[in-house]
Amino acid sequence: MYFCMKGAAMAQAVAPVIETQLRIGDNVPYFNLFYATREKQGMRDRIGSDDLKGKRYMIAFHPADWSDVCARQAREYKENLKAFKDFGIEVLLVSGDYVFSRHEWAKALNLPFYMLSDHKHEMGKAFGIYDDLTGFDTRSVFLIGKNGQIEYLNSKYNAENDSDFRS
């Protein structure tokens, strides 16, 4: 656990801002990852872009489980879950942590979301937000519409800045 927190702190301290090449109106890149929830570890369960066709959803990347800033980001989403539901938005949290860590973190914070494991950083690379220098997916947010196109993106998302969350 110390390694995860130390690594996430390092990523936040030294990571250059990664700018995605994706733009509003682009189709969501294909993904299909293992996920966990607070209820189950999900070692055999996957969710992907094909499963979410016809739904609105937000993909929120964060560097690592068990770090203070990532926890703040996740809690913001949890505290505003009703607003997301009112707009018909499913929330997916993505990090490079293993599925078992995602499950334990979701349980510890009582997070009601799909916790995707991008351990090989395939999704981060497809979205253009993986940082080779730190080895982490950078903190980013993408809102995907029912048509599978990007409606909003922020590849410079700052979880400590309330205006980033409010946008």
CSV table of N, CA and C in Angstrom, one decimal:
chain,number,residue,atom,x,y,z
A,1,MET,N,0.8,-1.2,0.0
A,1,MET,CA,0.0,0.0,0.0
A,1,MET,C,0.9,1.2,0.0
A,2,TYR,N,2.0,1.2,0.8
A,2,TYR,CA,2.9,2.4,0.8
A,2,TYR,C,3.4,2.7,-0.6
A,3,PHE,N,3.7,1.7,-1.4
A,3,PHE,CA,4.3,1.9,-2.7
A,3,PHE,C,3.2,2.6,-3.6
A,4,CYS,N,2.0,2.2,-3.5
A,4,CYS,CA,0.9,2.8,-4.3
A,4,CYS,C,0.8,4.3,-3.9
A,5,MET,N,0.8,4.6,-2.6
A,5,MET,CA,0.6,6.0,-2.2
A,5,MET,C,1.9,6.8,-2.7
A,6,LYS,N,3.1,6.2,-2.4
A,6,LYS,CA,4.3,6.9,-2.8
A,6,LYS,C,4.4,7.1,-4.3
A,7,GLY,N,4.0,6.1,-5.1
A,7,GLY,CA,4.0,6.2,-6.5
A,7,GLY,C,3.0,7.2,-7.0
A,8,ALA,N,1.9,7.2,-6.5
A,8,ALA,CA,0.9,8.2,-6.9
A,8,ALA,C,1.3,9.6,-6.6
A,9,ALA,N,1.9,9.8,-5.4
A,9,ALA,CA,2.4,11.1,-5.0
A,9,ALA,C,3.5,11.6,-6.0
A,10,MET,N,4.4,10.6,-6.4
A,10,MET,CA,5.5,10.9,-7.3
A,10,MET,C,4.9,11.3,-8.7
A,11,ALA,N,3.9,10.6,-9.1
A,11,ALA,CA,3.2,10.9,-10.4
A,11,ALA,C,2.6,12.3,-10.4
A,12,GLN,N,2.0,12.7,-9.3
A,12,GLN,CA,1.4,14.0,-9.2
A,12,GLN,C,2.5,15.1,-9.1
A,13,ALA,N,3.6,14.8,-8.5
A,13,ALA,CA,4.6,15.8,-8.3
A,13,ALA,C,5.5,16.0,-9.6
A,14,VAL,N,5.8,15.0,-10.4
A,14,VAL,CA,6.7,15.1,-11.5
A,14,VAL,C,6.1,14.9,-12.8
A,15,ALA,N,4.8,14.5,-12.9
A,15,ALA,CA,4.2,14.2,-14.2
A,15,ALA,C,4.0,15.4,-15.0
A,16,PRO,N,4.5,15.4,-16.3
A,16,PRO,CA,4.2,16.5,-17.2
A,16,PRO,C,2.7,16.4,-17.6
A,17,VAL,N,2.1,17.5,-18.0
A,17,VAL,CA,0.7,17.4,-18.4
A,17,VAL,C,0.7,16.7,-19.8
A,18,ILE,N,-0.1,15.6,-19.8
A,18,ILE,CA,-0.2,14.8,-21.1
A,18,ILE,C,-1.5,15.3,-21.8
A,19,GLU,N,-1.4,15.7,-23.0
A,19,GLU,CA,-2.6,16.1,-23.8
A,19,GLU,C,-3.0,15.0,-24.7
A,20,THR,N,-4.2,14.6,-24.6
A,20,THR,CA,-4.8,13.6,-25.5
A,20,THR,C,-5.0,14.2,-26.9
A,21,GLN,N,-4.9,13.3,-27.9
A,21,GLN,CA,-5.2,13.7,-29.2
A,21,GLN,C,-6.7,13.6,-29.5
A,22,LEU,N,-7.4,13.0,-28.6
A,22,LEU,CA,-8.9,12.9,-28.8
A,22,LEU,C,-9.5,14.2,-28.7
A,23,ARG,N,-10.6,14.4,-29.3
A,23,ARG,CA,-11.4,15.6,-29.3
A,23,ARG,C,-12.9,15.3,-29.1
A,24,ILE,N,-13.6,16.4,-28.7
A,24,ILE,CA,-15.1,16.3,-28.6
A,24,ILE,C,-15.6,15.9,-30.0
A,25,GLY,N,-16.5,14.9,-30.0
A,25,GLY,CA,-17.1,14.4,-31.2
A,25,GLY,C,-16.4,13.2,-31.8
A,26,ASP,N,-15.2,12.8,-31.3
A,26,ASP,CA,-14.5,11.6,-31.7
A,26,ASP,C,-15.3,10.4,-31.1
A,27,ASN,N,-15.2,9.3,-31.7
A,27,ASN,CA,-15.7,8.0,-31.2
A,27,ASN,C,-14.8,7.6,-30.0
A,28,VAL,N,-15.5,7.0,-29.0
A,28,VAL,CA,-14.7,6.5,-27.9
A,28,VAL,C,-13.8,5.4,-28.3
A,29,PRO,N,-12.5,5.4,-27.9
A,29,PRO,CA,-11.6,4.3,-28.3
A,29,PRO,C,-12.2,3.0,-27.7
A,30,TYR,N,-11.9,1.9,-28.4
A,30,TYR,CA,-12.3,0.6,-27.9
A,30,TYR,C,-11.6,0.2,-26.6
A,31,PHE,N,-12.3,-0.3,-25.6
A,31,PHE,CA,-11.7,-0.9,-24.4
A,31,PHE,C,-12.5,-2.0,-23.9
A,32,ASN,N,-11.9,-2.9,-23.2
A,32,ASN,CA,-12.6,-4.1,-22.6
A,32,ASN,C,-11.7,-4.6,-21.5
A,33,LEU,N,-12.0,-4.1,-20.3
A,33,LEU,CA,-11.1,-4.4,-19.1
A,33,LEU,C,-11.8,-5.2,-18.0
A,34,PHE,N,-11.0,-5.8,-17.2
A,34,PHE,CA,-11.5,-6.4,-16.0
A,34,PHE,C,-11.9,-5.3,-15.0
A,35,TYR,N,-12.9,-5.6,-14.2
A,35,TYR,CA,-13.4,-4.6,-13.3
A,35,TYR,C,-13.8,-5.3,-11.9
A,36,ALA,N,-13.8,-4.5,-10.9
A,36,ALA,CA,-14.3,-4.9,-9.6
A,36,ALA,C,-15.4,-3.9,-9.2
A,37,THR,N,-16.1,-4.3,-8.2
A,37,THR,CA,-17.0,-3.4,-7.5
A,37,THR,C,-16.8,-3.5,-6.0
A,38,ARG,N,-17.5,-2.8,-5.2
A,38,ARG,CA,-17.3,-3.0,-3.8
A,38,ARG,C,-17.9,-4.3,-3.3
A,39,GLU,N,-18.8,-4.9,-4.1
A,39,GLU,CA,-19.4,-6.2,-3.8
A,39,GLU,C,-18.6,-7.4,-4.2
A,40,LYS,N,-17.9,-7.2,-5.4
A,40,LYS,CA,-17.1,-8.4,-5.9
A,40,LYS,C,-15.8,-8.0,-6.5
A,41,GLN,N,-14.9,-9.0,-6.5
A,41,GLN,CA,-13.6,-8.7,-7.0
A,41,GLN,C,-13.5,-8.8,-8.5
A,42,GLY,N,-14.3,-9.6,-9.1
A,42,GLY,CA,-14.5,-9.5,-10.6
A,42,GLY,C,-13.3,-10.0,-11.4
A,43,MET,N,-12.6,-11.0,-11.0
A,43,MET,CA,-11.4,-11.5,-11.7
A,43,MET,C,-11.8,-12.0,-13.1
A,44,ARG,N,-13.1,-12.4,-13.3
A,44,ARG,CA,-13.5,-12.9,-14.6
A,44,ARG,C,-14.5,-11.9,-15.3
A,45,ASP,N,-14.8,-10.8,-14.7
A,45,ASP,CA,-15.8,-9.9,-15.2
A,45,ASP,C,-15.1,-8.8,-16.0
A,46,ARG,N,-15.6,-8.5,-17.1
A,46,ARG,CA,-15.1,-7.4,-18.0
A,46,ARG,C,-16.2,-6.5,-18.3
A,47,ILE,N,-15.8,-5.3,-18.6
A,47,ILE,CA,-16.8,-4.3,-19.2
A,47,ILE,C,-16.0,-3.5,-20.2
A,48,GLY,N,-16.7,-3.1,-21.3
A,48,GLY,CA,-16.0,-2.4,-22.3
A,48,GLY,C,-17.0,-1.5,-23.1
A,49,SER,N,-16.4,-0.8,-24.1
A,49,SER,CA,-17.1,0.1,-24.9
A,49,SER,C,-18.3,-0.5,-25.6
A,50,ASP,N,-18.2,-1.8,-26.0
A,50,ASP,CA,-19.3,-2.4,-26.7
A,50,ASP,C,-20.5,-2.7,-25.7
A,51,ASP,N,-20.1,-2.9,-24.4
A,51,ASP,CA,-21.2,-3.2,-23.4
A,51,ASP,C,-22.0,-1.9,-23.1
A,52,LEU,N,-21.3,-0.8,-23.3
A,52,LEU,CA,-21.9,0.5,-22.9
A,52,LEU,C,-22.6,1.3,-24.1
A,53,LYS,N,-22.7,0.6,-25.2
A,53,LYS,CA,-23.3,1.3,-26.4
A,53,LYS,C,-24.8,1.7,-26.0
A,54,GLY,N,-25.2,2.9,-26.3
A,54,GLY,CA,-26.5,3.3,-26.0
A,54,GLY,C,-26.7,3.9,-24.7
A,55,LYS,N,-25.6,4.0,-23.9
A,55,LYS,CA,-25.6,4.6,-22.5
A,55,LYS,C,-24.7,5.8,-22.5
A,56,ARG,N,-25.0,6.7,-21.6
A,56,ARG,CA,-24.1,7.8,-21.3
A,56,ARG,C,-23.2,7.4,-20.1
A,57,TYR,N,-21.9,7.6,-20.2
A,57,TYR,CA,-21.0,7.3,-19.1
A,57,TYR,C,-19.8,8.2,-19.0
A,58,MET,N,-19.3,8.3,-17.8
A,58,MET,CA,-18.1,9.1,-17.6
A,58,MET,C,-17.0,8.1,-17.3
A,59,ILE,N,-15.9,8.3,-17.9
A,59,ILE,CA,-14.6,7.6,-17.6
A,59,ILE,C,-13.7,8.5,-16.9
A,60,ALA,N,-13.4,8.2,-15.6
A,60,ALA,CA,-12.5,9.0,-14.8
A,60,ALA,C,-11.2,8.2,-14.5
A,61,PHE,N,-10.2,8.6,-15.2
A,61,PHE,CA,-8.9,8.0,-14.9
A,61,PHE,C,-8.2,8.7,-13.7
A,62,HIS,N,-7.6,7.9,-12.9
A,62,HIS,CA,-6.8,8.4,-11.8
A,62,HIS,C,-5.5,7.5,-11.6
A,63,PRO,N,-4.4,8.1,-11.1
A,63,PRO,CA,-3.1,7.4,-11.1
A,63,PRO,C,-3.1,6.1,-10.4
A,64,ALA,N,-3.7,6.1,-9.1
A,64,ALA,CA,-3.5,4.9,-8.3
A,64,ALA,C,-4.5,4.9,-7.1
A,65,ASP,N,-4.9,3.7,-6.7
A,65,ASP,CA,-5.7,3.5,-5.5
A,65,ASP,C,-4.9,3.9,-4.3
A,66,TRP,N,-5.6,4.2,-3.2
A,66,TRP,CA,-5.0,4.4,-1.9
A,66,TRP,C,-4.2,5.7,-1.8
A,67,SER,N,-4.4,6.6,-2.6
A,67,SER,CA,-3.7,7.9,-2.5
A,67,SER,C,-4.8,8.9,-2.1
A,68,ASP,N,-4.4,10.0,-1.4
A,68,ASP,CA,-5.3,11.0,-0.8
A,68,ASP,C,-6.0,11.7,-2.0
A,69,VAL,N,-5.3,12.1,-3.0
A,69,VAL,CA,-6.0,12.9,-4.0
A,69,VAL,C,-6.9,12.0,-4.8
A,70,CYS,N,-6.5,10.8,-5.1
A,70,CYS,CA,-7.4,9.9,-5.8
A,70,CYS,C,-8.7,9.6,-5.0
A,71,ALA,N,-8.5,9.5,-3.7
A,71,ALA,CA,-9.6,9.2,-2.8
A,71,ALA,C,-10.6,10.5,-2.8
A,72,ARG,N,-10.0,11.6,-2.8
A,72,ARG,CA,-10.8,12.8,-2.9
A,72,ARG,C,-11.6,12.9,-4.2
A,73,GLN,N,-11.0,12.5,-5.3
A,73,GLN,CA,-11.7,12.5,-6.6
A,73,GLN,C,-12.8,11.5,-6.5
A,74,ALA,N,-12.6,10.3,-6.0
A,74,ALA,CA,-13.6,9.3,-6.0
A,74,ALA,C,-14.8,9.7,-5.0
A,75,ARG,N,-14.4,10.3,-3.9
A,75,ARG,CA,-15.5,10.8,-3.0
A,75,ARG,C,-16.4,11.9,-3.6
A,76,GLU,N,-15.7,12.7,-4.4
A,76,GLU,CA,-16.5,13.8,-5.1
A,76,GLU,C,-17.6,13.1,-6.0
A,77,TYR,N,-17.2,12.1,-6.7
A,77,TYR,CA,-18.1,11.4,-7.6
A,77,TYR,C,-19.2,10.8,-6.8
A,78,LYS,N,-18.8,10.1,-5.7
A,78,LYS,CA,-19.8,9.4,-4.8
A,78,LYS,C,-20.8,10.4,-4.2
A,79,GLU,N,-20.3,11.5,-3.7
A,79,GLU,CA,-21.2,12.6,-3.1
A,79,GLU,C,-22.1,13.2,-4.2
A,80,ASN,N,-21.8,13.1,-5.4
A,80,ASN,CA,-22.6,13.7,-6.5
A,80,ASN,C,-23.3,12.6,-7.3
A,81,LEU,N,-23.4,11.4,-6.8
A,81,LEU,CA,-24.0,10.3,-7.6
A,81,LEU,C,-25.4,10.6,-8.0
A,82,LYS,N,-26.2,11.2,-7.2
A,82,LYS,CA,-27.6,11.5,-7.6
A,82,LYS,C,-27.6,12.4,-8.8
A,83,ALA,N,-26.7,13.4,-8.9
A,83,ALA,CA,-26.7,14.3,-10.1
A,83,ALA,C,-26.3,13.5,-11.3
A,84,PHE,N,-25.3,12.6,-11.2
A,84,PHE,CA,-24.9,11.8,-12.3
A,84,PHE,C,-26.1,11.0,-12.8
A,85,LYS,N,-26.8,10.3,-11.8
A,85,LYS,CA,-27.9,9.5,-12.2
A,85,LYS,C,-29.1,10.3,-12.8
A,86,ASP,N,-29.3,11.5,-12.3
A,86,ASP,CA,-30.3,12.4,-12.9
A,86,ASP,C,-30.0,12.7,-14.3
A,87,PHE,N,-28.8,12.8,-14.7
A,87,PHE,CA,-28.4,13.0,-16.1
A,87,PHE,C,-28.2,11.7,-16.9
A,88,GLY,N,-28.5,10.6,-16.2
A,88,GLY,CA,-28.3,9.3,-16.9
A,88,GLY,C,-26.9,8.9,-17.2
A,89,ILE,N,-26.0,9.3,-16.3
A,89,ILE,CA,-24.5,9.0,-16.5
A,89,ILE,C,-24.1,7.9,-15.5
A,90,GLU,N,-23.5,6.9,-16.1
A,90,GLU,CA,-22.8,5.8,-15.3
A,90,GLU,C,-21.4,6.3,-15.1
A,91,VAL,N,-20.8,6.0,-13.9
A,91,VAL,CA,-19.5,6.4,-13.6
A,91,VAL,C,-18.6,5.2,-13.6
A,92,LEU,N,-17.4,5.3,-14.3
A,92,LEU,CA,-16.4,4.3,-14.4
A,92,LEU,C,-15.1,4.9,-13.9
A,93,LEU,N,-14.5,4.3,-12.9
A,93,LEU,CA,-13.2,4.8,-12.4
A,93,LEU,C,-12.1,3.8,-12.9
A,94,VAL,N,-11.1,4.4,-13.5
A,94,VAL,CA,-10.0,3.6,-14.1
A,94,VAL,C,-8.7,3.9,-13.5
A,95,SER,N,-7.9,2.9,-13.1
A,95,SER,CA,-6.5,3.1,-12.8
A,95,SER,C,-5.7,1.8,-13.2
A,96,GLY,N,-4.4,1.9,-13.0
A,96,GLY,CA,-3.6,0.8,-13.4
A,96,GLY,C,-3.4,-0.3,-12.3
A,97,ASP,N,-4.2,-0.1,-11.3
A,97,ASP,CA,-4.1,-1.1,-10.2
A,97,ASP,C,-4.8,-2.4,-10.5
A,98,TYR,N,-4.3,-3.5,-9.9
A,98,TYR,CA,-4.9,-4.8,-10.1
A,98,TYR,C,-6.4,-4.8,-9.6
A,99,VAL,N,-7.1,-5.8,-10.1
A,99,VAL,CA,-8.5,-5.9,-9.8
A,99,VAL,C,-8.7,-6.1,-8.3
A,100,PHE,N,-7.9,-6.9,-7.6
A,100,PHE,CA,-8.1,-7.1,-6.2
A,100,PHE,C,-7.9,-5.8,-5.4
A,101,SER,N,-7.0,-4.9,-5.8
A,101,SER,CA,-6.8,-3.6,-5.2
A,101,SER,C,-8.0,-2.7,-5.4
A,102,ARG,N,-8.5,-2.7,-6.7
A,102,ARG,CA,-9.7,-1.9,-7.0
A,102,ARG,C,-10.9,-2.3,-6.1
A,103,HIS,N,-11.1,-3.7,-5.9
A,103,HIS,CA,-12.1,-4.2,-5.1
A,103,HIS,C,-12.0,-3.7,-3.6
A,104,GLU,N,-10.8,-3.8,-3.1
A,104,GLU,CA,-10.6,-3.4,-1.7
A,104,GLU,C,-10.7,-1.9,-1.5
A,105,TRP,N,-10.3,-1.2,-2.5
A,105,TRP,CA,-10.4,0.3,-2.4
A,105,TRP,C,-11.9,0.7,-2.5
A,106,ALA,N,-12.6,0.1,-3.4
A,106,ALA,CA,-14.0,0.4,-3.5
A,106,ALA,C,-14.8,0.0,-2.2
A,107,LYS,N,-14.4,-1.1,-1.6
A,107,LYS,CA,-15.0,-1.5,-0.3
A,107,LYS,C,-14.6,-0.5,0.8
A,108,ALA,N,-13.4,-0.1,0.9
A,108,ALA,CA,-12.9,0.8,1.9
A,108,ALA,C,-13.6,2.2,1.8
A,109,LEU,N,-13.8,2.7,0.6
A,109,LEU,CA,-14.4,4.0,0.5
A,109,LEU,C,-15.9,3.9,0.2
A,110,ASN,N,-16.4,2.6,0.1
A,110,ASN,CA,-17.8,2.4,-0.2
A,110,ASN,C,-18.3,3.0,-1.5
A,111,LEU,N,-17.5,2.8,-2.5
A,111,LEU,CA,-17.7,3.4,-3.8
A,111,LEU,C,-18.7,2.5,-4.7
A,112,PRO,N,-19.7,3.1,-5.2
A,112,PRO,CA,-20.7,2.4,-5.9
A,112,PRO,C,-20.5,2.4,-7.4
A,113,PHE,N,-19.2,2.3,-7.9
A,113,PHE,CA,-18.9,2.4,-9.3
A,113,PHE,C,-18.2,1.1,-9.8
A,114,TYR,N,-18.2,1.0,-11.1
A,114,TYR,CA,-17.3,0.0,-11.7
A,114,TYR,C,-15.9,0.5,-11.6
A,115,MET,N,-15.0,-0.3,-11.1
A,115,MET,CA,-13.6,0.1,-10.9
A,115,MET,C,-12.8,-0.7,-11.9
A,116,LEU,N,-12.4,-0.1,-13.0
A,116,LEU,CA,-11.7,-0.8,-14.1
A,116,LEU,C,-10.2,-0.9,-13.8
A,117,SER,N,-9.7,-2.0,-14.1
A,117,SER,CA,-8.2,-2.3,-13.9
A,117,SER,C,-7.5,-2.2,-15.3
A,118,ASP,N,-6.8,-1.1,-15.4
A,118,ASP,CA,-6.0,-0.8,-16.7
A,118,ASP,C,-4.5,-1.2,-16.4
A,119,HIS,N,-4.3,-2.4,-15.9
A,119,HIS,CA,-3.0,-2.7,-15.4
A,119,HIS,C,-1.9,-2.7,-16.5
A,120,LYS,N,-2.3,-3.0,-17.7
A,120,LYS,CA,-1.4,-3.0,-18.8
A,120,LYS,C,-1.4,-1.6,-19.5
A,121,HIS,N,-2.2,-0.7,-19.0
A,121,HIS,CA,-2.3,0.7,-19.6
A,121,HIS,C,-2.8,0.7,-21.0
A,122,GLU,N,-3.5,-0.3,-21.4
A,122,GLU,CA,-4.0,-0.4,-22.8
A,122,GLU,C,-5.0,0.7,-23.0
A,123,MET,N,-5.9,0.9,-22.0
A,123,MET,CA,-6.9,2.0,-22.2
A,123,MET,C,-6.3,3.4,-22.1
A,124,GLY,N,-5.4,3.5,-21.2
A,124,GLY,CA,-4.8,4.8,-21.1
A,124,GLY,C,-4.0,5.2,-22.3
A,125,LYS,N,-3.4,4.2,-23.0
A,125,LYS,CA,-2.7,4.5,-24.2
A,125,LYS,C,-3.7,4.8,-25.3
A,126,ALA,N,-4.8,4.0,-25.4
A,126,ALA,CA,-5.8,4.3,-26.4
A,126,ALA,C,-6.4,5.7,-26.3
A,127,PHE,N,-6.5,6.1,-25.0
A,127,PHE,CA,-7.1,7.5,-24.8
A,127,PHE,C,-6.1,8.6,-24.9
A,128,GLY,N,-4.8,8.2,-25.0
A,128,GLY,CA,-3.7,9.2,-25.1
A,128,GLY,C,-3.3,9.9,-23.8
A,129,ILE,N,-3.6,9.2,-22.7
A,129,ILE,CA,-3.3,9.9,-21.4
A,129,ILE,C,-2.3,9.1,-20.5
A,130,TYR,N,-1.7,8.0,-21.1
A,130,TYR,CA,-0.7,7.3,-20.4
A,130,TYR,C,0.6,8.0,-20.4
A,131,ASP,N,1.3,8.1,-19.3
A,131,ASP,CA,2.6,8.8,-19.1
A,131,ASP,C,3.7,7.8,-19.0
A,132,ASP,N,4.5,7.7,-20.1
A,132,ASP,CA,5.6,6.7,-20.1
A,132,ASP,C,6.6,7.1,-18.9
A,133,LEU,N,6.8,8.3,-18.6
A,133,LEU,CA,7.8,8.7,-17.6
A,133,LEU,C,7.4,8.2,-16.2
A,134,THR,N,6.2,8.3,-15.8
A,134,THR,CA,5.8,7.9,-14.5
A,134,THR,C,5.2,6.5,-14.5
A,135,GLY,N,4.7,6.0,-15.6
A,135,GLY,CA,4.1,4.7,-15.6
A,135,GLY,C,2.7,4.7,-15.2
A,136,PHE,N,2.1,5.8,-15.1
A,136,PHE,CA,0.7,6.0,-14.7
A,136,PHE,C,-0.2,6.5,-15.8
A,137,ASP,N,-1.5,6.2,-15.8
A,137,ASP,CA,-2.5,6.9,-16.6
A,137,ASP,C,-2.7,8.3,-15.9
A,138,THR,N,-2.7,9.3,-16.6
A,138,THR,CA,-2.8,10.7,-16.0
A,138,THR,C,-4.3,10.9,-15.6
A,139,ARG,N,-4.5,11.7,-14.6
A,139,ARG,CA,-5.9,12.1,-14.1
A,139,ARG,C,-6.6,12.8,-15.3
A,140,SER,N,-7.6,12.1,-15.8
A,140,SER,CA,-8.4,12.7,-16.9
A,140,SER,C,-9.8,12.2,-16.8
A,141,VAL,N,-10.7,13.0,-17.5
A,141,VAL,CA,-12.1,12.7,-17.4
A,141,VAL,C,-12.7,12.8,-18.9
A,142,PHE,N,-13.5,11.8,-19.2
A,142,PHE,CA,-14.2,11.8,-20.5
A,142,PHE,C,-15.6,11.4,-20.3
A,143,LEU,N,-16.5,12.2,-20.9
A,143,LEU,CA,-17.9,11.9,-20.9
A,143,LEU,C,-18.3,11.4,-22.3
A,144,ILE,N,-18.9,10.2,-22.3
A,144,ILE,CA,-19.2,9.6,-23.5
A,144,ILE,C,-20.8,9.6,-23.7
A,145,GLY,N,-21.2,10.0,-24.8
A,145,GLY,CA,-22.7,10.1,-25.1
A,145,GLY,C,-23.2,8.7,-25.6
A,146,LYS,N,-24.5,8.6,-25.6
A,146,LYS,CA,-25.2,7.4,-26.0
A,146,LYS,C,-24.8,7.0,-27.4
A,147,ASN,N,-24.4,7.9,-28.3
A,147,ASN,CA,-23.9,7.6,-29.6
A,147,ASN,C,-22.5,7.1,-29.7
A,148,GLY,N,-21.8,7.0,-28.5
A,148,GLY,CA,-20.4,6.5,-28.4
A,148,GLY,C,-19.4,7.6,-28.7
A,149,GLN,N,-19.8,8.8,-28.8
A,149,GLN,CA,-18.9,9.9,-29.1
A,149,GLN,C,-18.6,10.7,-27.8
A,150,ILE,N,-17.4,11.3,-27.8
A,150,ILE,CA,-16.9,12.0,-26.6
A,150,ILE,C,-17.7,13.4,-26.6
A,151,GLU,N,-18.4,13.6,-25.5
A,151,GLU,CA,-19.1,14.9,-25.3
A,151,GLU,C,-18.3,15.9,-24.5
A,152,TYR,N,-17.4,15.4,-23.7
A,152,TYR,CA,-16.6,16.3,-22.9
A,152,TYR,C,-15.3,15.6,-22.6
A,153,LEU,N,-14.2,16.3,-22.5
A,153,LEU,CA,-13.0,15.7,-22.0
A,153,LEU,C,-12.1,16.8,-21.3
A,154,ASN,N,-11.4,16.3,-20.3
A,154,ASN,CA,-10.4,17.1,-19.6
A,154,ASN,C,-9.2,16.2,-19.3
A,155,SER,N,-8.2,16.4,-20.1
A,155,SER,CA,-7.0,15.6,-19.9
A,155,SER,C,-6.0,16.3,-18.9
A,156,LYS,N,-6.4,17.4,-18.3
A,156,LYS,CA,-5.6,18.1,-17.3
A,156,LYS,C,-6.4,18.1,-16.0
A,157,TYR,N,-7.3,17.2,-15.8
A,157,TYR,CA,-8.2,17.2,-14.6
A,157,TYR,C,-7.4,17.3,-13.3
A,158,ASN,N,-7.8,18.3,-12.5
A,158,ASN,CA,-7.2,18.5,-11.2
A,158,ASN,C,-8.2,18.2,-10.1
A,159,ALA,N,-8.0,17.1,-9.4
A,159,ALA,CA,-9.0,16.7,-8.4
A,159,ALA,C,-9.0,17.7,-7.2
A,160,GLU,N,-8.0,18.5,-7.1
A,160,GLU,CA,-7.9,19.5,-6.0
A,160,GLU,C,-8.5,20.8,-6.3
A,161,ASN,N,-9.0,20.9,-7.6
A,161,ASN,CA,-9.6,22.2,-8.0
A,161,ASN,C,-11.1,21.9,-8.2
A,162,ASP,N,-11.9,22.5,-7.4
A,162,ASP,CA,-13.4,22.3,-7.5
A,162,ASP,C,-14.0,22.7,-8.8
A,163,SER,N,-13.4,23.7,-9.5
A,163,SER,CA,-13.9,24.1,-10.7
A,163,SER,C,-13.8,23.1,-11.8
A,164,ASP,N,-12.7,22.2,-11.7
A,164,ASP,CA,-12.6,21.1,-12.7
A,164,ASP,C,-13.7,20.1,-12.5
A,165,PHE,N,-14.1,19.9,-11.2
A,165,PHE,CA,-15.2,18.9,-11.0
A,165,PHE,C,-16.5,19.5,-11.4
A,166,ARG,N,-16.7,20.8,-11.2
A,166,ARG,CA,-18.0,21.4,-11.5
A,166,ARG,C,-18.2,21.5,-13.0
A,167,SER,N,-17.1,21.5,-13.8
A,167,SER,CA,-17.3,21.7,-15.2
A,167,SER,C,-17.7,20.3,-15.8
